[in-house]
Short mmCIF file of C-alpha atoms in Angstrom, two decimals:
data_model
loop_
_atom_site.label_atom_id
_atom_site.label_comp_id
_atom_site.label_asym_id
_atom_site.label_seq_id
_atom_site.Cartn_x
_atom_site.Cartn_y
_atom_site.Cartn_z
CA UNK A 799 0.05 0.09 -0.06
CA UNK A 800 2.84 2.43 0.68
CA UNK A 801 4.13 1.58 -2.93
CA UNK A 802 0.59 2.56 -4.27
CA UNK A 803 0.60 5.59 -2.09
CA UNK A 804 3.91 6.88 -3.88
CA UNK A 805 3.24 5.47 -7.25
CA UNK A 806 -0.09 7.42 -7.47
CA UNK A 807 1.24 11.02 -7.62
CA UNK A 808 4.31 9.73 -9.78
CA UNK A 809 2.38 8.02 -12.41
CA UNK A 810 0.23 11.10 -12.65
CA UNK A 811 3.06 13.34 -13.11
CA UNK A 812 4.53 11.03 -15.68
CA UNK A 813 1.09 10.87 -17.78
CA UNK A 814 0.90 14.76 -17.74
CA UNK A 815 4.11 14.68 -19.92
CA UNK A 816 2.23 12.48 -22.32
CA UNK A 817 -1.22 13.52 -22.45
CA UNK A 818 -2.22 16.57 -24.73
CA UNK A 819 -5.91 17.57 -24.40
CA UNK A 820 -6.26 19.92 -21.42
CA UNK A 821 -9.55 17.96 -20.28
CA UNK A 822 -7.32 14.78 -19.80
CA UNK A 823 -4.69 16.77 -17.82
CA UNK A 824 -7.40 18.07 -15.36
CA UNK A 825 -8.93 14.70 -15.20
CA UNK A 826 -5.73 12.79 -14.36
CA UNK A 827 -4.92 15.76 -11.97
CA UNK A 828 -8.10 15.57 -9.85
CA UNK A 829 -8.20 11.79 -10.02
CA UNK A 830 -4.90 11.29 -8.67
CA UNK A 831 -5.28 13.75 -5.84
CA UNK A 832 -8.42 12.26 -4.75
CA UNK A 833 -7.18 8.71 -5.20
CA UNK A 834 -3.93 9.69 -3.25
CA UNK A 835 -6.32 10.84 -0.30
CA UNK A 836 -7.98 7.48 -0.30
CA UNK A 837 -4.92 5.40 -0.19
CA UNK A 838 -3.46 7.83 2.36
CA UNK A 839 -6.31 7.42 4.67
CA UNK A 840 -6.01 3.58 4.25
CA UNK A 841 -2.45 3.64 5.17
CA UNK A 842 -3.17 5.80 8.16
CA UNK A 843 -6.03 3.47 9.22
CA UNK A 844 -3.74 0.36 9.16
CA UNK A 845 -1.14 2.19 11.46
CA UNK A 846 -3.77 3.48 13.85
CA UNK A 847 -5.10 -0.30 14.22
CA UNK A 848 -1.51 -1.18 15.31
CA UNK A 849 0.02 -2.37 11.93
CA UNK A 850 3.39 -1.09 10.66
CA UNK A 851 3.35 -1.11 7.03
CA UNK A 852 6.48 -1.58 5.23
CA UNK A 853 7.78 -2.20 1.65
CA UNK A 854 10.91 -2.54 -0.49
CA UNK A 855 13.02 -4.31 2.09
CA UNK A 856 12.07 -1.90 5.01
CA UNK A 857 13.00 1.33 2.90
CA UNK A 858 9.36 2.25 3.26
CA UNK A 859 7.98 2.18 6.65
CA UNK A 860 4.96 4.10 8.28
CA UNK A 861 4.52 4.57 12.04
CA UNK A 862 2.30 6.86 13.86
CA UNK A 863 4.18 10.04 13.07
CA UNK A 864 4.30 9.12 9.42
CA UNK A 865 0.69 8.18 9.33
CA UNK A 866 -0.29 11.70 10.85
CA UNK A 867 1.97 13.30 8.01
CA UNK A 868 0.58 11.21 5.37
CA UNK A 869 -2.95 12.33 6.05
CA UNK A 870 -2.05 16.01 6.30
CA UNK A 871 -0.23 15.82 2.89
CA UNK A 872 -2.98 13.84 0.92
CA UNK A 873 -5.77 15.79 2.48
CA UNK A 874 -4.43 19.19 1.70
CA UNK A 875 -3.09 18.06 -1.52
CA UNK A 876 -6.43 17.07 -2.58
CA UNK A 877 -8.09 20.31 -1.46
CA UNK A 878 -5.39 22.42 -3.31
CA UNK A 879 -5.61 20.30 -6.29
CA UNK A 880 -9.44 20.71 -6.71
CA UNK A 881 -9.14 24.50 -6.00
CA UNK A 882 -6.24 24.53 -8.63
CA UNK A 883 -8.45 23.25 -11.44
CA UNK A 884 -10.51 26.47 -11.52
CA UNK A 885 -7.49 28.64 -10.49
CA UNK A 886 -5.45 27.54 -13.46
CA UNK A 887 -8.17 27.80 -15.82
CA UNK A 888 -8.58 31.49 -14.75
CA UNK A 889 -4.87 32.14 -14.94
CA UNK A 890 -4.15 30.39 -18.22
CA UNK A 891 -6.12 29.77 -21.20
CA UNK A 892 -5.66 26.99 -23.94
CA UNK A 893 -2.96 29.04 -25.61
CA UNK A 894 -0.51 28.25 -22.34
CA UNK A 895 -1.00 24.65 -22.29
CA UNK A 896 2.69 24.12 -21.52
CA UNK A 897 2.48 26.14 -18.45
CA UNK A 898 -0.66 24.41 -17.37
CA UNK A 899 1.08 20.99 -17.93
CA UNK A 900 4.13 22.19 -16.05
CA UNK A 901 1.71 23.15 -13.21
CA UNK A 902 -0.12 19.87 -13.16
CA UNK A 903 3.07 17.76 -13.36
CA UNK A 904 5.06 19.47 -10.83
CA UNK A 905 2.12 19.55 -8.59
CA UNK A 906 2.38 15.79 -8.24
CA UNK A 907 6.00 15.61 -8.22
CA UNK A 908 5.75 17.95 -5.26
CA UNK A 909 3.50 15.56 -3.52
CA UNK A 910 5.49 12.60 -4.37
CA UNK A 911 8.57 13.98 -2.68
CA UNK A 912 6.77 14.96 0.42
CA UNK A 913 5.12 11.64 0.92
CA UNK A 914 8.45 9.91 0.15
CA UNK A 915 10.18 12.17 2.77
CA UNK A 916 7.78 10.93 5.60
CA UNK A 917 7.09 7.25 4.61
CA UNK A 918 10.88 6.26 4.33
CA UNK A 919 12.75 4.68 7.16
CA UNK A 920 16.13 5.47 5.47
CA UNK A 921 17.66 9.06 6.41
CA UNK A 922 19.54 9.28 3.04
CA UNK A 923 16.31 8.80 1.00
CA UNK A 924 14.63 11.30 3.39
CA UNK A 925 17.18 13.77 2.65
CA UNK A 926 17.02 13.29 -1.07
CA UNK A 927 13.31 13.58 -0.91
CA UNK A 928 13.39 16.84 0.96
CA UNK A 929 15.78 18.17 -1.55
CA UNK A 930 13.46 16.98 -4.08
CA UNK A 931 10.62 19.10 -2.81
CA UNK A 932 12.81 22.17 -3.34
CA UNK A 933 13.54 21.31 -6.96
CA UNK A 934 9.91 20.64 -7.80
CA UNK A 935 8.65 23.63 -6.23
CA UNK A 936 11.39 26.04 -7.35
CA UNK A 937 10.01 25.85 -10.99
CA UNK A 938 6.45 26.32 -9.54
CA UNK A 939 7.49 29.42 -7.74
CA UNK A 940 8.78 31.02 -11.03
CA UNK A 941 5.53 29.63 -13.12
CA UNK A 942 4.59 33.21 -13.88
CA UNK A 943 8.25 33.94 -15.20
CA UNK A 944 8.38 37.30 -13.88
CA UNK A 945 11.58 39.10 -12.66
CA UNK A 946 10.32 38.85 -8.99
CA UNK A 947 9.18 35.28 -9.38
CA UNK A 948 12.66 34.45 -10.93
CA UNK A 949 14.49 36.12 -7.98
CA UNK A 950 12.28 34.38 -5.38
CA UNK A 951 12.90 31.04 -7.13
CA UNK A 952 16.71 31.47 -7.10
CA UNK A 953 16.51 32.76 -3.47
CA UNK A 954 14.51 29.63 -2.54
CA UNK A 955 16.61 27.27 -4.27
CA UNK A 956 20.01 28.60 -3.01
CA UNK A 957 19.07 29.11 0.51
CA UNK A 958 17.29 25.75 0.81
CA UNK A 959 20.12 23.82 -0.78
CA UNK A 960 22.49 25.43 1.62
CA UNK A 961 20.21 24.45 4.57
CA UNK A 962 19.94 20.70 3.05
CA UNK A 963 23.75 20.51 2.67
CA UNK A 964 24.12 21.41 6.60
CA UNK A 965 21.49 18.99 7.15
CA UNK A 966 23.45 16.32 5.18
CA UNK A 967 26.51 17.00 7.37
CA UNK A 968 24.52 16.45 10.52
CA UNK A 969 23.09 13.42 9.27
CA UNK A 970 26.70 12.08 8.57
CA UNK A 971 27.83 13.11 11.82
CA UNK A 972 24.96 11.33 13.57
CA UNK A 973 25.89 8.12 11.60
CA UNK A 974 29.34 8.52 12.77
CA UNK A 975 28.28 8.91 16.22
CA UNK A 976 26.48 5.43 16.03
CA UNK A 977 29.27 3.80 14.03
CA UNK A 978 32.02 4.90 16.51
CA UNK A 979 30.25 3.40 19.50
CA UNK A 980 27.75 0.75 18.35
CA UNK A 981 29.69 -0.51 15.37
CA UNK A 982 28.20 -0.50 11.86
CA UNK A 983 24.41 0.45 12.01
CA UNK A 984 22.05 1.14 9.12
CA UNK A 985 21.16 4.74 8.37
CA UNK A 986 17.52 4.32 9.27
CA UNK A 987 15.35 5.69 12.02
CA UNK A 988 14.59 2.52 13.61
CA UNK A 989 18.26 1.46 14.02
CA UNK A 990 19.37 4.97 15.14
CA UNK A 991 16.55 4.97 17.66
CA UNK A 992 17.58 1.53 19.12
CA UNK A 993 21.22 2.53 19.50
CA UNK A 994 20.49 6.01 20.54
CA UNK A 995 21.52 5.63 24.21
CA UNK A 996 24.89 4.40 23.04
CA UNK A 997 25.78 7.24 20.65
CA UNK A 998 28.60 9.42 21.14
CA UNK A 999 27.06 12.53 23.06
CA UNK A 1000 29.48 15.03 21.84
CA UNK A 1001 28.97 14.03 18.23
CA UNK A 1002 25.38 14.05 18.65
CA UNK A 1003 25.49 17.49 20.06
CA UNK A 1004 27.31 18.85 17.13
CA UNK A 1005 25.28 16.74 14.52
CA UNK A 1006 22.09 18.19 16.21
CA UNK A 1007 23.41 21.81 15.64
CA UNK A 1008 23.83 21.13 11.86
CA UNK A 1009 20.52 19.60 11.52
CA UNK A 1010 18.56 22.20 13.53
CA UNK A 1011 20.01 24.80 11.13
CA UNK A 1012 19.75 22.54 8.04
CA UNK A 1013 16.20 21.27 8.24
CA UNK A 1014 15.07 24.67 10.17
CA UNK A 1015 15.80 26.39 6.94
CA UNK A 1016 13.44 24.12 5.15
CA UNK A 1017 10.91 24.51 7.99
CA UNK A 1018 11.04 28.36 7.77
CA UNK A 1019 12.68 29.19 11.19
CA UNK A 1020 14.35 32.45 11.80
CA UNK A 1021 16.84 33.50 11.05
CA UNK A 1022 16.97 31.08 8.21
CA UNK A 1023 13.39 32.05 6.95
CA UNK A 1024 14.28 34.74 4.45
CA UNK A 1025 13.32 32.58 1.41
CA UNK A 1026 10.02 31.96 2.68
CA UNK A 1027 8.17 35.26 2.36
CA UNK A 1028 9.36 35.81 -1.36
CA UNK A 1029 8.81 32.26 -2.33
CA UNK A 1030 5.25 32.03 -0.85
CA UNK A 1031 4.17 35.23 -2.07
CA UNK A 1032 5.22 34.54 -5.79
CA UNK A 1033 4.01 30.99 -6.02
CA UNK A 1034 0.47 30.19 -7.60
CA UNK A 1035 -2.09 30.08 -4.72
CA UNK A 1036 -2.40 26.25 -4.70
CA UNK A 1037 1.24 25.90 -4.41
CA UNK A 1038 1.55 28.59 -1.70
CA UNK A 1039 -1.08 26.81 0.20
CA UNK A 1040 0.89 23.44 0.02
CA UNK A 1041 4.25 25.11 0.67
CA UNK A 1042 3.08 27.07 3.82
CA UNK A 1043 0.51 24.33 5.15
CA UNK A 1044 2.47 21.28 4.25
CA UNK A 1045 6.05 21.65 3.20
CA UNK A 1046 7.02 23.39 6.29
CA UNK A 1047 5.71 20.48 8.24
CA UNK A 1048 7.98 18.03 6.46
CA UNK A 1049 10.97 20.17 7.63
CA UNK A 1050 9.45 19.77 11.33
CA UNK A 1051 8.85 16.23 10.80
CA UNK A 1052 12.70 15.72 10.27
CA UNK A 1053 13.53 17.82 13.24
CA UNK A 1054 11.08 15.91 15.47
CA UNK A 1055 12.88 12.69 14.62
CA UNK A 1056 16.18 13.90 15.21
CA UNK A 1057 15.29 15.49 18.36
CA UNK A 1058 13.89 12.12 19.67
CA UNK A 1059 17.33 10.58 19.09
CA UNK A 1060 19.12 13.49 20.62
CA UNK A 1061 16.76 13.25 23.68
CA UNK A 1062 17.90 9.85 24.39
CA UNK A 1063 21.48 10.21 23.45
CA UNK A 1064 22.19 13.43 25.53
CA UNK A 1065 19.15 14.21 27.59
CA UNK A 1066 15.96 16.40 26.98
CA UNK A 1067 17.67 19.38 28.53
CA UNK A 1068 19.67 19.92 25.48
CA UNK A 1069 17.68 20.05 22.48
CA UNK A 1070 14.54 21.57 24.32
CA UNK A 1071 16.17 25.01 25.05
CA UNK A 1072 17.38 25.24 21.36
CA UNK A 1073 13.89 24.78 20.26
CA UNK A 1074 12.35 27.15 22.73
CA UNK A 1075 14.93 29.92 21.65
CA UNK A 1076 14.86 29.47 17.93
CA UNK A 1077 10.92 29.24 18.19
CA UNK A 1078 10.66 32.56 20.26
CA UNK A 1079 12.98 34.04 17.68
CA UNK A 1080 10.72 33.22 14.71
CA UNK A 1081 7.73 34.64 16.75
CA UNK A 1082 9.49 37.75 17.41
CA UNK A 1083 10.75 38.10 13.78
CA UNK A 1084 7.33 37.29 12.42
CA UNK A 1085 5.57 39.87 14.89
CA UNK A 1086 8.02 42.75 13.76
CA UNK A 1087 7.17 42.19 10.00
CA UNK A 1088 3.32 41.58 10.69
CA UNK A 1089 2.80 44.98 12.44
CA UNK A 1090 2.70 46.98 9.18
CA UNK A 1091 2.65 44.48 6.23
CA UNK A 1092 1.53 45.82 2.97
CA UNK A 1093 1.42 42.49 0.88
CA UNK A 1094 -1.28 40.20 2.03
CA UNK A 1095 0.58 36.93 0.67
CA UNK A 1096 3.61 38.11 2.40
CA UNK A 1097 1.43 38.53 5.58
CA UNK A 1098 0.23 34.97 5.38
CA UNK A 1099 3.99 33.79 4.95
CA UNK A 1100 5.35 35.82 7.84
CA UNK A 1101 2.31 34.35 9.76
CA UNK A 1102 3.82 30.73 9.01
CA UNK A 1103 7.23 31.78 10.45
CA UNK A 1104 5.12 32.77 13.56
CA UNK A 1105 3.32 29.42 13.78
CA UNK A 1106 6.31 27.23 13.13
CA UNK A 1107 7.98 29.08 15.86
CA UNK A 1108 5.07 28.28 18.19
CA UNK A 1109 5.40 24.54 17.25
CA UNK A 1110 8.91 24.61 18.08
CA UNK A 1111 8.30 26.13 21.43
CA UNK A 1112 5.80 23.37 22.16
CA UNK A 1113 8.49 20.86 21.25
CA UNK A 1114 10.99 22.68 23.42
CA UNK A 1115 8.70 22.89 26.45
CA UNK A 1116 8.23 19.20 26.08
CA UNK A 1117 6.33 16.81 28.16
CA UNK A 1118 3.06 15.36 27.18
CA UNK A 1119 0.96 18.50 26.87
CA UNK A 1120 3.91 20.47 25.11
CA UNK A 1121 4.45 17.94 22.38
CA UNK A 1122 0.48 17.28 22.03
CA UNK A 1123 0.00 20.93 21.77
CA UNK A 1124 2.66 21.05 19.00
CA UNK A 1125 1.42 18.18 16.92
CA UNK A 1126 -2.09 19.58 17.15
CA UNK A 1127 -0.86 22.81 16.13
CA UNK A 1128 0.86 21.40 12.83
CA UNK A 1129 -2.60 20.12 11.98
CA UNK A 1130 -4.43 23.34 12.84
CA UNK A 1131 -1.88 25.67 11.10
CA UNK A 1132 -1.85 23.48 7.87
CA UNK A 1133 -5.68 23.60 7.87
CA UNK A 1134 -6.04 27.29 8.40
CA UNK A 1135 -3.13 28.42 6.53
CA UNK A 1136 -3.89 26.44 3.21
CA UNK A 1137 -7.38 27.82 3.21
CA UNK A 1138 -6.22 31.34 3.52
CA UNK A 1139 -3.75 31.05 0.72
CA UNK A 1140 -6.47 29.51 -1.60
CA UNK A 1141 -8.44 32.62 -0.75
CA UNK A 1142 -5.61 34.88 -1.35
CA UNK A 1143 -5.73 33.47 -5.11
CA UNK A 1144 -9.35 34.62 -5.27
CA UNK A 1145 -8.37 38.11 -4.13
CA UNK A 1146 -5.44 38.20 -6.51
CA UNK A 1147 -7.74 37.14 -9.40
CA UNK A 1148 -10.12 39.96 -8.35
CA UNK A 1149 -7.69 42.97 -7.63
CA UNK A 1150 -4.83 41.89 -9.95
CA UNK A 1151 -2.56 42.90 -6.91
CA UNK A 1152 -1.25 41.71 -3.56
CA UNK A 1153 -0.82 45.23 -2.35
CA UNK A 1154 -3.07 45.58 0.72
CA UNK A 1155 -3.32 49.35 0.05
CA UNK A 1156 -4.95 48.59 -3.43
CA UNK A 1157 -7.38 46.00 -1.98
CA UNK A 1158 -10.49 47.99 -0.76
CA UNK A 1159 -13.93 47.03 -0.25
CA UNK A 1160 -13.46 43.43 -0.43
CA UNK A 1161 -16.76 42.70 1.67
CA UNK A 1162 -18.68 44.55 -0.90
CA UNK A 1163 -16.81 43.30 -4.11
CA UNK A 1164 -16.63 39.73 -3.14
CA UNK A 1165 -18.68 38.95 -0.10
CA UNK A 1166 -18.14 35.23 -0.15
CA UNK A 1167 -14.51 35.32 -0.35
CA UNK A 1168 -14.14 38.30 2.20
CA UNK A 1169 -16.52 36.53 4.90
CA UNK A 1170 -14.37 33.35 4.53
CA UNK A 1171 -10.81 35.29 4.67
CA UNK A 1172 -12.08 37.20 7.71
CA UNK A 1173 -13.05 33.96 9.48
CA UNK A 1174 -9.79 32.28 8.53
CA UNK A 1175 -7.71 35.10 9.81
CA UNK A 1176 -9.79 35.00 13.04
CA UNK A 1177 -8.97 31.23 13.27
CA UNK A 1178 -5.28 31.84 12.31
CA UNK A 1179 -4.81 34.44 15.04
CA UNK A 1180 -5.90 32.04 17.84
CA UNK A 1181 -9.52 33.04 18.68
CA UNK A 1182 -12.11 30.50 20.01
CA UNK A 1183 -13.81 28.39 18.87
CA UNK A 1184 -11.08 27.40 16.55
CA UNK A 1185 -8.52 24.80 16.76
CA UNK A 1186 -5.53 27.08 16.93
CA UNK A 1187 -6.81 28.53 20.32
CA UNK A 1188 -6.85 25.12 21.86
CA UNK A 1189 -3.03 24.01 20.44
CA UNK A 1190 -1.75 27.33 21.44
CA UNK A 1191 -3.25 26.99 24.85
CA UNK A 1192 -1.78 23.57 25.36
CA UNK A 1193 1.67 24.84 24.41
CA UNK A 1194 1.83 27.85 26.55
CA UNK A 1195 0.25 25.72 29.59
CA UNK A 1196 3.37 23.31 29.11
CA UNK A 1197 5.51 26.37 29.10
CA UNK A 1198 4.11 27.57 32.54
CA UNK A 1199 4.69 24.15 33.86
CA UNK A 1200 8.28 23.63 32.46
CA UNK A 1201 9.42 27.34 32.65
CA UNK A 1202 10.72 29.84 32.37
CA UNK A 1203 7.83 31.87 32.77
CA UNK A 1204 9.24 35.00 31.06
CA UNK A 1205 9.49 33.03 27.85
CA UNK A 1206 5.68 32.21 27.95
CA UNK A 1207 4.92 36.00 28.94
CA UNK A 1208 6.98 37.15 26.05
CA UNK A 1209 5.49 34.57 23.70
CA UNK A 1210 2.04 35.91 24.52
CA UNK A 1211 2.80 39.52 24.22
CA UNK A 1212 4.19 38.76 20.72
CA UNK A 1213 0.97 37.05 19.83
CA UNK A 1214 -0.97 40.09 20.81
CA UNK A 1215 1.37 42.22 18.50
CA UNK A 1216 0.58 39.66 15.71
CA UNK A 1217 -3.11 39.70 16.43
CA UNK A 1218 -3.19 43.66 16.25
CA UNK A 1219 -1.02 43.76 13.03
CA UNK A 1220 -2.97 41.17 11.18
CA UNK A 1221 -6.29 42.33 12.06
CA UNK A 1222 -5.50 45.90 11.12
CA UNK A 1223 -4.20 44.86 7.63
CA UNK A 1224 -7.35 42.75 6.96
CA UNK A 1225 -9.53 45.51 8.19
CA UNK A 1226 -8.03 47.71 5.38
CA UNK A 1227 -8.75 45.05 2.86
CA UNK A 1228 -12.38 44.43 3.85
CA UNK A 1229 -13.87 47.99 4.12
CA UNK A 1230 -13.94 51.16 1.96
CA UNK A 1231 -15.16 51.55 -1.47
CA UNK A 1232 -13.84 49.08 -4.04
CA UNK A 1233 -12.01 50.85 -7.11
CA UNK A 1234 -14.27 51.33 -10.11
CA UNK A 1235 -12.67 48.78 -12.24
CA UNK A 1236 -13.29 46.09 -9.79
CA UNK A 1237 -16.54 44.23 -10.51
CA UNK A 1238 -19.12 42.95 -7.95
CA UNK A 1239 -19.26 39.28 -7.32
CA UNK A 1240 -16.87 36.37 -6.30
CA UNK A 1241 -14.64 34.68 -8.63
CA UNK A 1242 -14.10 30.83 -8.62
CA UNK A 1243 -17.25 30.30 -6.06
CA UNK A 1244 -17.46 26.64 -6.66
CA UNK A 1245 -13.92 26.22 -6.59
CA UNK A 1246 -13.88 27.27 -2.77
CA UNK A 1247 -16.12 24.28 -2.14
CA UNK A 1248 -13.42 22.08 -0.81
CA UNK A 1249 -12.09 24.57 1.95
CA UNK A 1250 -15.45 23.78 3.77
CA UNK A 1251 -13.49 20.88 4.77
CA UNK A 1252 -10.77 23.05 6.46
CA UNK A 1253 -13.43 25.20 8.39
CA UNK A 1254 -15.20 22.26 9.53
CA UNK A 1255 -12.08 20.43 10.87
CA UNK A 1256 -10.88 23.66 12.52
CA UNK A 1257 -14.15 24.06 14.31
CA UNK A 1258 -14.38 20.47 15.46
CA UNK A 1259 -10.83 20.62 16.80
CA UNK A 1260 -11.50 23.91 18.50
CA UNK A 1261 -14.43 22.29 20.56
CA UNK A 1262 -13.39 18.71 21.05
CA UNK A 1263 -10.82 16.03 20.01
CA UNK A 1264 -12.60 13.38 18.37
CA UNK A 1265 -11.69 9.71 19.37
CA UNK A 1266 -10.00 9.01 16.15
CA UNK A 1267 -7.88 12.32 16.29
CA UNK A 1268 -6.89 11.38 19.94
CA UNK A 1269 -5.61 8.02 18.67
CA UNK A 1270 -3.60 9.33 15.92
CA UNK A 1271 -1.98 11.97 18.11
CA UNK A 1272 -1.27 9.23 20.88
CA UNK A 1273 0.39 6.99 18.10
CA UNK A 1274 2.56 9.99 16.90
CA UNK A 1275 3.54 10.75 20.57
CA UNK A 1276 4.72 7.14 21.34
CA UNK A 1277 6.99 7.63 18.25
CA UNK A 1278 8.43 10.70 19.70
CA UNK A 1279 8.89 8.71 23.19
CA UNK A 1280 6.31 10.79 24.95
CA UNK A 1281 3.59 9.18 27.11
CA UNK A 1282 1.00 10.55 29.36
CA UNK A 1283 2.13 10.69 32.75
#
């Protein structure tokens, strides 16, 4: 089943290169995305029932953390894919079939690389897969082929490649730490986890520093985040939704795996403060840029830096509630940010600009888009009854229990700054008189139908934790070595 999960987007991408009629391209695109979601759910259910699916001699393996990531990737991949059908039709007519084919093909290569990264047991393959996400998305960032998109793509490619090179050094050092103490061991998670207590602690500390900076760059953590606002604001809306809602989580996934090994090898007091520090720095940097942001897509991108920082703080605070809150925040942020980036596509098609100062009267010009955008922003800034309120509450509760308290106070203060900055920006967009050339009425009304799933899940996760979600989170927590006291 893991092989089927990976082959679905890969075969779809290959067919995109062979098929000519646009209708066939769109059919394969939609079928592969929905089929991938179905296969992903089957894999996840098997894991949650106690099975550990494996394939290709153990190179592919899915545990509780993998299953959680597979569901996030395939669910948001399907939502973005369905929205993308209407979005790409609005952007490119039949005279631009080459770009349409590039978009659909690279979209599925992007999904394939992310799925491979979270379902392989081999650290080397995971490293290659994460680098593959960079190559697939760099072309998508430059899909519009403008000077700004080209600059953003180069910046993204160079910084991500530097980060992934540092991650490679860290991975090699971790392997050396195992080989020097425990003899020859396979470069996979299960072997490293089993041998973690015998790893050379000095080498593990050095390896973790490289890995934190390397995969932290991919996760968008400050100060390595500088590629993120440019790339996310220049990419087509469905790709921005996946990059912000899913790709950052793949970087976090790698960090969580390595942190688990470091915790066993050198103790939880080593990696935890690093995560809290870099998380707080990310939150502070995002707050500064969100106070008076003039580009609504960059506003959403900096918000991603903020939320990745909050997740890292939860992982750093540690304990059952801290890590549970971090995992829950991974889901909530993915749901809220993806829907907002999809809505930003509607706003861009309507106003032909990402400048907040040139978007006026959104409520009157596009009532459905405006209402959904405002609701999504309220969810994103952590207001009840949406899920982000609960996950942020759990994270800062863990911070109060583990300390230091000033970190929690500073974190909440920065959240208030973000709250005020984002509401002020959105307020400018919603009210006032639309420019005369802007026609009344929503664009792509039916294309927005899939985001009902995002709103529903955000509301459910804000009111309760369904049994299935609790089981999924508990399975992921066990992989990370966390149990309820």
